[in-house]
Amino acid sequence: MEIAVCVKRVPLVGSTFMLTDDAMAIDTSRIGATLSPHEENAVEAAVRLIEVHGGSITLFSVGSAQAEEQLREQLAIGADRAVLIETEGTEIDSQATAAVLAQAIDQDATDFDLVLLGTESADSGGYQTGIRIAHALGRPVVTNVKGLDITDNKATCERAVGAIREVYEVQLPAVISVLDGLNIPRYPSVPGRIKARKKPVDRLSITIPEPTTIRTSLRVPQSADKGAINLGSGQQGAKALVEVFKQIGVM
Amino acid sequence: MILVYADHDRGVIEPLTFQALTFARDIDPDVHAVLIGGSSAGLNASTAAAELGEYGAQVVHIAGLSDYSDYAPLAAARALVTLLGSTGAQALIAASSPRGNEVLAHVAAITDRPFVADCYSIAIGAPHKIVRARWAGNLHEEVDVDAEAADVLIATVFPHITEATTAPAAGAITEFTAAVSQDDLAVQVINRVGASTGGVTLPEAKVIVSGGRGMGGPDGFGILESIAAALGGTVGCTRVVTSAGWRPHSEQVGQTGTKVAPDLYLACGISGATQHLAGCKNSKTLVAINTDPDATIMNHADYIIVGDVNQVLPMVLQEIQDAKS
């Protein structure tokens, strides 16, 4: 089974956001980077599928040259090669991202049975890249997937709706976008990291389409300083809390 | 006129859809709703249309598709594309629910238009001026959307920024037919498993008692279950907790879990990472119990107790039981 996984490097944000002076980006000078969370699950799913079915995994990413760091990390987990379509530091909109990824997957020498990615990215949260890639490649797509099993070239996918799970079936080749909760991603092993150093990260140049959605500014929403009321501690706090429960009508 | 895609499950309209209708009315009072269903989708057209009318839908367009089960995203999108062509709507809006985002992304992909998810405000113009969520609402992004590319603006509304208010309108039913192929129906719900256990689910819970790393381990959640049961609520947790395998992912509240807005969110041993706050900061009352008075969650809480959850929570449970007896 040949699997393509699309991944995105995003800033590793803790509890606060600092913006650049022009308010056009997150100030990443003092923070690290990570993989967008759902995509950690996508790579883990791919590795598990290859363990059962054989085959190989190719990572695709659109981003800065530094995204190689995240690609190496995922190569260490079990992907075989990576393709990085470098942008010159500027972020591109969802429509353009999907177009570039679809072209890269389409023109790759490998015919992929499956394209995996996150349903939405942690930063832009556009909810569309997988769907647009599927349309561009002429393949079916299942999104929001939290359970995945492939037998006889057919993927059985589960997604959560309230307390129940919906089941979908789709014939490969297909695009499947996943969510956190699909699995618990593994950490790279030391031998995995050593092997990853020798795995190829190819650079691919693709003309980026003109953007249709253009950022004019970012802002950190004023967190209404709620001026929390301290209920005290111990027994006194517990009593006061129960009074609050009565006041707001939950008791 | 604005078309609002009404996300429903077997005829039960997703509550966020009423927020989307309210939001759409502010852009243009001429709002129409769209319901897509099939013979087996459990959709009672007149009941659903009456509900949508209550929230301001002048007209409710209904497509009954054959061979459509509970939900088939591409087929629903195909029907919406047909309707966009025949009604001349200036915008297609939906709630930012999994189905809302999915169907509208398909419409955008089919028609090669931009799709703007998770909007806070929309001003239609040239360009369209939009404020939307990034990082699940931890950042706001102002964007200009090309009006030529987005001759019909396709967008979803960020949850819980607009309170759903009624504005009774006719809700007149208009049936329409859509050319949907078998390929469009290839991806659809074929089965439902794990039927409700009768417990309260996170999105509908009025009370959520949630635990983080500070609960110490899976055993620490027993007390949270007891408090949740005593208050008729349910248990939630953070991503750290599910990643450690302490609790199932279905209980995870946050950017990559469930986003909730209960009457009471009791955050126990939770530091308040942006990932988690994105899922709970719309709670009506947020109470935090934490040993660290400077934890981020304390700045977002209405009430705080500084203390060790292992000591405080049993006292809280006792006080609830005493108050009830």
Coordinates of C-alpha atoms in Angstrom, one line a residue:
Chain A
M1 CA 0.0 0.0 0.0
E2 CA 1.4 3.4 -1.0
I3 CA 0.4 6.2 1.4
A4 CA 0.8 9.9 1.1
V5 CA 0.5 11.9 4.3
C6 CA 0.2 15.7 4.1
V7 CA 1.6 17.4 7.2
K8 CA 2.0 21.0 8.4
R9 CA 4.5 22.7 10.7
V10 CA 2.9 25.0 13.2
P11 CA 4.3 27.1 16.1
L12 CA 4.4 25.4 19.4
V13 CA 2.1 27.7 21.3
G14 CA 1.8 27.4 25.1
S15 CA -0.6 29.5 27.0
T16 CA -0.1 32.9 25.4
F17 CA 0.3 34.3 21.8
M18 CA 2.8 36.9 21.0
L19 CA 2.5 38.6 17.6
T20 CA 5.1 40.3 15.4
D21 CA 5.2 44.1 15.4
D22 CA 3.2 44.3 12.2
A23 CA 0.5 42.0 13.7
M24 CA 0.7 39.8 10.6
A25 CA 2.1 36.6 12.2
I26 CA 2.9 34.9 15.5
D27 CA 6.3 35.9 16.8
T28 CA 8.1 32.6 16.6
S29 CA 11.5 33.9 17.7
R30 CA 11.2 32.5 21.2
I31 CA 9.0 29.5 20.7
G32 CA 9.6 26.1 18.9
A33 CA 7.5 24.4 16.3
T34 CA 5.6 21.2 16.1
L35 CA 3.4 19.2 13.8
S36 CA -0.3 20.1 13.6
P37 CA -1.9 17.7 16.1
H38 CA -4.3 15.8 13.9
E39 CA -1.4 15.0 11.5
E40 CA 0.5 13.3 14.2
N41 CA -2.4 10.9 14.2
A42 CA -2.4 10.7 10.4
V43 CA 1.3 9.6 10.3
E44 CA 0.7 7.1 13.1
A45 CA -2.2 5.6 11.2
A46 CA -0.1 5.3 8.1
V47 CA 2.7 3.6 10.0
R48 CA 0.3 1.1 11.4
L49 CA -1.2 0.4 8.0
I50 CA 2.2 -0.2 6.5
E51 CA 3.1 -2.6 9.3
V52 CA 0.1 -4.7 8.4
H53 CA -0.2 -4.3 4.6
G54 CA 3.4 -3.4 3.6
G55 CA 4.2 -0.6 1.3
S56 CA 5.7 2.9 1.9
I57 CA 4.9 6.3 3.2
T58 CA 5.6 9.6 1.5
L59 CA 5.2 12.9 3.4
F60 CA 4.2 16.1 1.7
S61 CA 4.4 19.5 3.2
V62 CA 4.0 23.1 2.0
G63 CA 5.9 25.5 4.2
S64 CA 9.2 27.1 5.1
A65 CA 12.6 25.4 4.8
Q66 CA 12.5 24.8 8.5
A67 CA 9.6 22.3 8.0
E68 CA 12.3 19.8 7.3
E69 CA 12.6 19.5 11.1
Q70 CA 9.1 18.2 11.4
L71 CA 9.5 16.0 8.3
R72 CA 12.7 14.4 9.8
E73 CA 10.8 13.7 13.0
Q74 CA 8.0 11.9 11.1
L75 CA 10.6 10.0 9.0
A76 CA 12.0 8.8 12.3
I77 CA 8.6 7.4 13.2
G78 CA 8.4 5.4 10.1
A79 CA 7.7 7.4 6.9
D80 CA 10.1 6.6 4.1
R81 CA 10.6 9.8 2.2
A82 CA 9.4 13.4 2.2
V83 CA 8.6 16.1 -0.3
L84 CA 8.8 19.7 0.7
I85 CA 7.2 22.4 -1.4
E86 CA 9.0 25.5 -0.1
T87 CA 7.2 28.8 0.2
E88 CA 9.3 31.9 0.9
G89 CA 8.3 32.2 4.5
T90 CA 4.8 33.5 3.6
E91 CA 1.8 31.5 4.5
I92 CA -0.6 30.7 1.7
D93 CA -4.3 30.3 1.9
S94 CA -6.1 27.0 2.1
Q95 CA -7.2 27.0 -1.5
A96 CA -3.7 27.5 -2.7
T97 CA -2.3 24.9 -0.2
A98 CA -4.6 22.3 -1.4
A99 CA -3.9 23.0 -5.1
V100 CA -0.2 22.8 -4.5
L101 CA -0.4 19.5 -2.5
A102 CA -2.7 17.9 -5.1
Q103 CA -0.3 18.8 -7.9
A104 CA 2.6 17.4 -5.9
I105 CA 0.8 14.1 -5.2
D106 CA -0.4 13.8 -8.7
Q107 CA 3.0 14.4 -10.4
D108 CA 4.8 12.1 -8.0
A109 CA 6.2 8.9 -9.5
T110 CA 4.3 6.8 -6.9
D111 CA 0.6 6.1 -7.4
F112 CA -0.9 6.5 -4.0
D113 CA -3.7 4.3 -2.7
L114 CA -4.4 6.6 0.2
V115 CA -3.9 10.2 1.0
L116 CA -4.0 10.9 4.8
L117 CA -4.0 14.3 6.5
G118 CA -5.6 16.1 9.4
T119 CA -9.2 17.3 9.1
E120 CA -8.1 20.9 10.0
S121 CA -4.8 22.4 10.9
A122 CA -4.2 23.8 14.4
D123 CA -3.3 27.3 13.1
S124 CA -5.5 28.2 10.2
G125 CA -8.4 25.7 10.9
G126 CA -9.8 26.0 7.4
Y127 CA -11.5 22.5 7.3
Q128 CA -11.0 22.2 3.5
T129 CA -7.5 21.0 2.4
G130 CA -8.4 17.3 2.3
I131 CA -11.7 17.9 0.5
R132 CA -10.1 20.1 -2.1
I133 CA -7.2 17.6 -2.7
A134 CA -9.8 14.9 -3.2
H135 CA -11.7 16.9 -5.8
A136 CA -8.5 17.8 -7.6
L137 CA -7.4 14.2 -7.7
G138 CA -10.9 12.9 -8.5
R139 CA -11.1 10.7 -5.5
P140 CA -13.6 10.1 -2.7
V141 CA -13.0 11.7 0.7
V142 CA -14.0 10.9 4.2
T143 CA -13.3 13.5 6.9
N144 CA -13.4 13.7 10.7
V145 CA -12.2 10.1 10.9
K146 CA -11.6 8.7 14.4
G147 CA -11.5 5.0 13.5
L148 CA -9.9 3.4 10.4
D149 CA -9.5 -0.1 9.1
I150 CA -8.5 -1.2 5.6
T151 CA -9.3 -4.6 4.2
D152 CA -9.5 -5.7 0.5
N153 CA -8.7 -2.2 -0.7
K154 CA -11.7 -0.8 1.1
A155 CA -11.5 1.6 4.0
T156 CA -14.0 1.4 6.9
C157 CA -14.1 4.8 8.6
E158 CA -15.8 5.8 11.8
R159 CA -16.6 9.3 12.9
A160 CA -18.2 10.5 16.1
V161 CA -21.6 12.2 16.2
G162 CA -22.5 12.9 19.8
A163 CA -22.4 9.6 21.7
I164 CA -22.5 7.4 18.6
R165 CA -20.2 6.5 15.8
E166 CA -21.1 6.7 12.1
V167 CA -19.6 4.2 9.8
Y168 CA -18.5 5.0 6.3
E169 CA -17.0 2.7 3.7
V170 CA -14.9 3.9 0.8
Q171 CA -13.0 2.2 -2.0
L172 CA -9.4 3.0 -2.4
P173 CA -7.8 5.1 -3.8
A174 CA -9.2 7.7 -1.5
V175 CA -8.4 10.7 0.7
I176 CA -9.1 10.4 4.4
S177 CA -8.8 13.2 6.9
V178 CA -8.4 12.3 10.5
L179 CA -8.8 13.7 14.0
D180 CA -7.0 13.5 17.2
G181 CA -8.3 10.4 19.1
L182 CA -7.8 8.1 16.1
N183 CA -4.8 6.6 17.8
I184 CA -2.1 7.6 20.3
P185 CA 1.0 8.6 18.2
R186 CA 4.3 7.0 19.1
Y187 CA 7.5 8.8 19.8
P188 CA 10.5 8.3 17.5
S189 CA 13.0 5.8 18.7
V190 CA 16.8 6.4 18.7
P191 CA 17.4 3.9 15.8
G192 CA 14.4 5.6 14.0
R193 CA 16.1 9.0 14.3
I194 CA 19.4 7.6 13.0
K195 CA 17.7 6.1 10.0
A196 CA 15.7 9.2 9.4
R197 CA 19.0 11.2 8.8
K198 CA 19.6 9.2 5.6
K199 CA 16.0 9.3 4.3
P200 CA 15.4 11.7 1.4
V201 CA 13.7 15.0 1.8
D202 CA 13.1 16.2 -1.7
R203 CA 12.5 19.9 -2.6
L204 CA 9.8 20.5 -5.2
S205 CA 9.1 23.7 -6.8
I206 CA 5.5 24.4 -7.7
T207 CA 4.0 27.8 -8.8
I208 CA 1.7 29.0 -6.0
P209 CA -1.7 30.2 -7.2
E210 CA -2.8 33.8 -6.5
P211 CA -4.4 34.0 -3.1
T212 CA -8.2 34.7 -2.9
T213 CA -8.1 35.2 0.9
I214 CA -5.7 37.8 2.1
R215 CA -4.8 38.4 5.7
T216 CA -4.9 42.1 6.7
S217 CA -4.1 41.6 10.4
L218 CA -4.1 39.3 13.4
R219 CA -5.0 40.1 16.9
V220 CA -5.1 38.4 20.3
P221 CA -8.7 38.7 21.5
Q222 CA -8.9 40.6 24.8
S223 CA -9.4 37.9 27.3
A224 CA -12.0 39.5 29.5
D225 CA -10.1 39.7 32.7
K226 CA -12.8 38.0 34.6
G227 CA -11.4 39.0 38.0
A228 CA -12.0 35.6 39.4
I229 CA -13.6 35.4 42.8
N230 CA -11.4 33.4 45.2
L231 CA -13.7 31.1 47.1
G232 CA -11.1 30.4 49.7
S233 CA -9.6 27.0 50.5
G234 CA -10.4 23.8 52.2
Q235 CA -13.9 23.3 53.8
Q236 CA -14.7 26.9 53.5
G237 CA -14.0 26.9 49.7
A238 CA -16.0 23.7 49.3
K239 CA -19.0 25.3 51.1
A240 CA -18.7 28.5 49.1
L241 CA -18.6 26.5 45.9
V242 CA -21.8 24.7 46.6
E243 CA -23.4 28.1 47.2
V244 CA -22.2 29.1 43.7
F245 CA -23.7 25.9 42.3
K246 CA -27.1 26.9 43.9
Q247 CA -26.8 30.4 42.6
I248 CA -26.2 29.4 39.0
G249 CA -28.9 26.8 39.2
V250 CA -27.0 23.6 38.7
M251 CA -28.2 22.3 42.1
Chain B
M1 CA -30.6 36.6 -0.1
I2 CA -28.5 34.3 2.1
L3 CA -28.8 30.5 2.0
V4 CA -28.2 28.7 5.3
Y5 CA -27.4 25.0 5.1
A6 CA -29.3 23.4 8.0
D7 CA -27.3 20.6 9.4
H8 CA -29.5 18.0 10.9
D9 CA -29.2 14.4 12.1
R10 CA -32.3 12.3 11.4
G11 CA -34.4 15.4 11.5
V12 CA -32.9 16.8 14.7
I13 CA -31.5 20.2 13.7
E14 CA -28.0 20.9 15.0
P15 CA -28.5 23.7 17.6
L16 CA -25.6 25.7 16.1
T17 CA -27.7 26.0 12.9
F18 CA -30.1 28.4 14.8
Q19 CA -27.0 30.5 15.7
A20 CA -26.0 30.5 12.1
L21 CA -29.5 31.7 11.1
T22 CA -29.4 34.5 13.6
F23 CA -25.9 35.5 12.4
A24 CA -27.1 35.4 8.7
R25 CA -30.1 37.6 9.5
D26 CA -27.7 40.4 10.6
I27 CA -26.0 40.3 7.2
D28 CA -29.3 40.2 5.2
P29 CA -32.8 39.7 6.7
D30 CA -33.7 37.8 3.6
V31 CA -32.6 34.4 4.8
H32 CA -33.5 31.0 3.3
A33 CA -32.7 27.6 4.8
V34 CA -31.8 24.4 3.1
L35 CA -32.6 20.9 4.3
I36 CA -31.2 17.8 2.6
G37 CA -32.7 14.5 3.4
G38 CA -33.8 11.2 2.0
S39 CA -36.6 8.8 2.6
S40 CA -34.6 7.1 5.3
A41 CA -33.0 10.2 6.9
G42 CA -35.8 10.5 9.5
L43 CA -36.6 14.1 8.3
N44 CA -40.0 15.4 9.1
A45 CA -40.1 18.3 6.6
S46 CA -42.9 20.3 8.1
T47 CA -41.6 20.1 11.7
A48 CA -38.1 21.0 10.7
A49 CA -39.2 23.8 8.4
A50 CA -41.4 25.3 11.2
E51 CA -38.3 25.3 13.5
L52 CA -36.2 27.0 10.9
G53 CA -39.0 29.5 10.2
E54 CA -39.0 30.3 13.9
Y55 CA -35.4 31.5 13.6
G56 CA -36.0 33.6 10.6
A57 CA -36.0 31.4 7.5
Q58 CA -38.4 33.0 5.0
V59 CA -38.2 30.0 2.8
V60 CA -37.1 26.5 3.5
H61 CA -35.7 24.6 0.4
I62 CA -35.9 20.9 0.8
A63 CA -34.3 18.2 -1.4
G64 CA -35.4 14.7 -0.8
L65 CA -32.7 12.6 -2.4
S66 CA -33.2 9.0 -3.2
D67 CA -30.6 6.5 -1.9
Y68 CA -29.5 9.1 0.6
S69 CA -29.0 7.6 4.1
D70 CA -28.5 9.7 7.2
Y71 CA -25.9 11.9 5.5
A72 CA -23.9 11.9 2.3
P73 CA -21.6 15.0 2.2
L74 CA -20.9 15.2 -1.5
A75 CA -24.5 14.6 -2.5
A76 CA -25.6 17.3 -0.1
A77 CA -23.1 19.6 -1.6
R78 CA -24.2 18.8 -5.1
A79 CA -27.8 19.7 -4.2
L80 CA -26.6 23.0 -2.7
V81 CA -24.7 23.8 -5.9
T82 CA -27.9 23.3 -7.9
L83 CA -29.8 25.6 -5.5
L84 CA -27.1 28.3 -5.6
G85 CA -27.5 28.4 -9.4
S86 CA -31.3 28.7 -9.3
T87 CA -31.7 31.1 -6.4
G88 CA -28.9 33.6 -7.0
A89 CA -28.0 33.7 -3.3
Q90 CA -25.1 36.1 -2.4
A91 CA -23.8 33.9 0.4
L92 CA -24.0 30.3 1.6
I93 CA -23.7 30.1 5.4
A94 CA -23.6 27.2 7.8
A95 CA -22.7 26.5 11.4
S96 CA -19.1 25.4 12.0
S97 CA -20.1 21.9 12.8
P98 CA -18.3 18.9 11.4
R99 CA -21.1 18.5 8.8
G100 CA -21.4 22.2 8.1
N101 CA -17.8 22.7 7.4
E102 CA -17.6 19.5 5.4
V103 CA -20.5 20.2 3.1
L104 CA -19.5 23.8 2.5
A105 CA -15.9 22.8 1.7
H106 CA -17.3 20.4 -0.9
V107 CA -19.4 23.2 -2.4
A108 CA -16.4 25.4 -2.5
A109 CA -14.2 22.7 -4.1
I110 CA -16.9 21.9 -6.8
T111 CA -17.4 25.5 -7.7
D112 CA -13.8 26.6 -7.2
R113 CA -14.6 29.3 -4.8
P114 CA -12.9 30.3 -1.5
F115 CA -14.3 28.8 1.7
V116 CA -13.9 30.8 4.9
A117 CA -14.5 28.7 8.1
D118 CA -15.2 29.9 11.6
C119 CA -16.2 33.5 11.0
Y120 CA -16.9 36.0 13.8
S121 CA -18.2 38.7 11.5
I122 CA -18.9 39.1 7.8
A123 CA -19.3 42.3 5.7
I124 CA -20.2 41.5 2.2
G125 CA -18.5 43.8 -0.3
A126 CA -15.6 44.1 -2.6
P127 CA -13.6 42.7 -1.0
H128 CA -15.6 40.8 1.6
K129 CA -14.3 41.9 5.0
I130 CA -14.2 39.0 7.4
V131 CA -13.0 38.4 10.9
R132 CA -12.4 34.7 11.6
A133 CA -10.9 32.4 14.2
R134 CA -7.4 31.0 14.0
W135 CA -6.1 28.6 16.6
A136 CA -9.7 27.7 17.4
G137 CA -10.5 31.3 18.5
N138 CA -7.3 32.0 20.4
L139 CA -6.4 34.4 17.6
H140 CA -8.6 36.5 15.5
E141 CA -7.7 37.0 11.8
E142 CA -9.0 39.8 9.6
V143 CA -9.1 38.8 6.0
D144 CA -10.1 40.3 2.7
V145 CA -11.8 37.8 0.4
D146 CA -11.7 38.5 -3.3
A147 CA -15.3 39.3 -4.4
E148 CA -14.7 38.0 -7.9
A149 CA -13.5 34.6 -6.7
A150 CA -16.2 34.6 -4.0
D151 CA -19.1 35.9 -6.1
V152 CA -21.1 33.7 -3.7
L153 CA -19.5 33.9 -0.3
I154 CA -19.2 30.5 1.3
A155 CA -18.6 30.6 5.1
T156 CA -19.3 29.0 8.4
V157 CA -20.1 30.7 11.7
F158 CA -17.8 30.2 14.8
P159 CA -19.8 28.4 17.5
H160 CA -21.4 30.3 20.4
I161 CA -20.5 33.9 19.3
T162 CA -24.1 34.6 18.4
E163 CA -26.9 33.7 20.7
A164 CA -29.7 32.1 18.8
T165 CA -32.7 34.4 18.9
T166 CA -36.1 33.8 17.3
A167 CA -37.5 36.0 14.6
P168 CA -40.6 34.3 13.3
A169 CA -40.8 34.1 9.5
A170 CA -42.9 32.1 7.1
G171 CA -40.6 29.1 6.7
A172 CA -42.4 28.3 3.5
I173 CA -41.5 24.9 2.2
T174 CA -40.2 24.7 -1.4
E175 CA -39.1 21.4 -2.7
F176 CA -36.4 21.2 -5.2
T177 CA -34.7 18.4 -7.1
A178 CA -31.0 18.0 -7.6
A179 CA -29.0 15.9 -10.0
V180 CA -27.1 13.6 -7.8
S181 CA -25.1 10.7 -9.2
Q182 CA -24.2 7.4 -7.6
D183 CA -20.6 8.6 -7.3
D184 CA -21.9 11.5 -5.2
L185 CA -23.5 8.9 -2.9
A186 CA -20.4 6.7 -2.7
V187 CA -19.4 8.2 0.7
Q188 CA -22.3 8.1 3.1
V189 CA -23.3 6.8 6.5
I190 CA -23.9 3.0 6.2
N191 CA -24.2 2.2 9.8
R192 CA -24.3 3.7 13.3
V193 CA -22.6 1.9 16.2
G194 CA -22.2 2.4 19.9
A195 CA -25.7 3.7 20.5
S196 CA -26.2 6.1 23.3
T197 CA -25.6 4.6 26.7
G198 CA -28.2 7.0 28.1
G199 CA -25.5 9.1 29.7
V200 CA -25.2 12.8 29.1
T201 CA -22.8 13.6 26.2
L202 CA -20.3 16.5 26.3
P203 CA -22.0 18.8 23.8
E204 CA -25.3 18.6 25.6
A205 CA -24.1 18.5 29.2
K206 CA -25.2 21.5 31.4
V207 CA -22.5 20.5 33.9
I208 CA -19.0 19.3 33.0
V209 CA -16.5 18.2 35.7
S210 CA -13.2 18.2 33.9
G211 CA -9.8 16.9 35.0
G212 CA -6.2 17.5 33.8
R213 CA -2.7 16.4 34.5
G214 CA -3.2 17.5 38.2
M215 CA -5.6 14.5 38.8
G216 CA -2.5 12.4 38.9
G217 CA -3.7 9.4 37.0
P218 CA -6.8 7.4 35.9
D219 CA -7.8 6.7 39.5
G220 CA -8.0 10.4 40.2
F221 CA -11.1 10.6 38.0
G222 CA -13.4 8.6 40.3
I223 CA -14.1 11.6 42.4
L224 CA -14.9 13.7 39.3
E225 CA -17.4 11.0 38.2
S226 CA -19.1 11.2 41.6
I227 CA -19.4 15.0 41.5
A228 CA -20.6 14.9 37.9
A229 CA -23.2 12.3 38.8
A230 CA -24.4 14.3 41.8
L231 CA -24.8 17.4 39.6
G232 CA -26.4 15.5 36.7
G233 CA -23.4 16.3 34.5
T234 CA -20.6 14.5 32.8
V235 CA -16.8 14.1 33.0
G236 CA -14.4 15.9 30.6
C237 CA -10.6 16.0 30.4
T238 CA -7.6 17.6 28.7
R239 CA -5.5 16.3 25.8
V240 CA -2.7 15.4 28.2
V241 CA -5.1 13.0 29.9
T242 CA -6.2 11.3 26.7
S243 CA -2.7 11.1 25.3
A244 CA -1.6 9.4 28.5
G245 CA -4.5 6.9 28.1
W246 CA -6.2 7.8 31.4
R247 CA -9.5 8.6 29.8
P248 CA -11.2 8.0 26.4
H249 CA -10.8 10.6 23.7
S250 CA -14.6 11.1 23.6
E251 CA -14.2 13.0 26.9
Q252 CA -11.5 15.4 25.6
V253 CA -12.5 19.0 25.7
G254 CA -10.4 21.4 23.6
Q255 CA -9.3 22.5 20.2
T256 CA -8.8 18.9 19.0
G257 CA -11.6 17.5 21.2
T258 CA -15.1 18.7 21.8
K259 CA -15.9 22.4 22.2
V260 CA -18.4 22.9 24.9
A261 CA -20.4 25.8 26.5
P262 CA -22.1 24.3 29.6
D263 CA -23.7 26.3 32.5
L264 CA -20.9 25.1 34.7
Y265 CA -17.4 24.0 33.8
L266 CA -15.5 22.8 36.8
A267 CA -11.8 22.6 35.8
C268 CA -9.8 20.4 38.2
G269 CA -6.0 20.2 38.1
I270 CA -6.0 21.9 34.6
S271 CA -3.4 24.5 33.9
G272 CA -5.2 26.1 31.0
A273 CA -3.2 25.5 27.8
T274 CA -4.6 27.4 24.8
Q275 CA -5.5 24.0 23.3
H276 CA -7.8 23.3 26.2
L277 CA -9.2 26.9 26.7
A278 CA -10.3 26.9 23.0
G279 CA -12.8 24.2 24.0
C280 CA -14.2 25.5 27.3
K281 CA -13.9 29.3 27.4
N282 CA -17.5 29.8 26.3
S283 CA -18.8 28.1 29.4
K284 CA -21.3 30.3 31.3
T285 CA -19.6 29.8 34.6
L286 CA -16.0 28.5 34.8
V287 CA -14.7 27.3 38.2
A288 CA -11.0 26.3 38.5
I289 CA -9.4 24.3 41.3
N290 CA -5.7 24.3 41.2
T291 CA -2.7 24.4 43.5
D292 CA -1.1 27.1 41.4
P293 CA -2.8 30.5 41.8
D294 CA -0.9 31.8 38.7
A295 CA -2.0 29.0 36.4
T296 CA -3.5 30.4 33.1
I297 CA -6.9 28.8 33.8
M298 CA -7.2 31.1 36.9
N299 CA -7.3 34.1 34.6
H300 CA -10.2 32.7 32.6
A301 CA -12.3 31.5 35.6
D302 CA -15.2 33.2 37.3
Y303 CA -14.4 31.4 40.6
I304 CA -11.3 29.8 41.9
I305 CA -10.2 27.6 44.7
V306 CA -6.5 27.4 45.3
G307 CA -5.8 24.0 46.7
D308 CA -5.0 20.4 46.0
V309 CA -7.8 18.6 44.1
N310 CA -7.3 15.5 46.1
Q311 CA -8.2 17.4 49.3
V312 CA -10.7 19.8 48.0
L313 CA -12.9 17.6 45.8
P314 CA -13.9 15.1 48.5
M315 CA -15.0 18.0 50.6
V316 CA -17.0 19.4 47.6
L317 CA -18.7 16.1 47.1
Q318 CA -19.6 15.9 50.8
E319 CA -21.0 19.5 50.8
I320 CA -23.1 18.6 47.7
Q321 CA -24.5 15.5 49.4
D322 CA -25.2 17.4 52.6
A323 CA -26.9 20.2 50.8
K324 CA -29.1 17.7 49.0
S325 CA -30.1 15.7 52.1

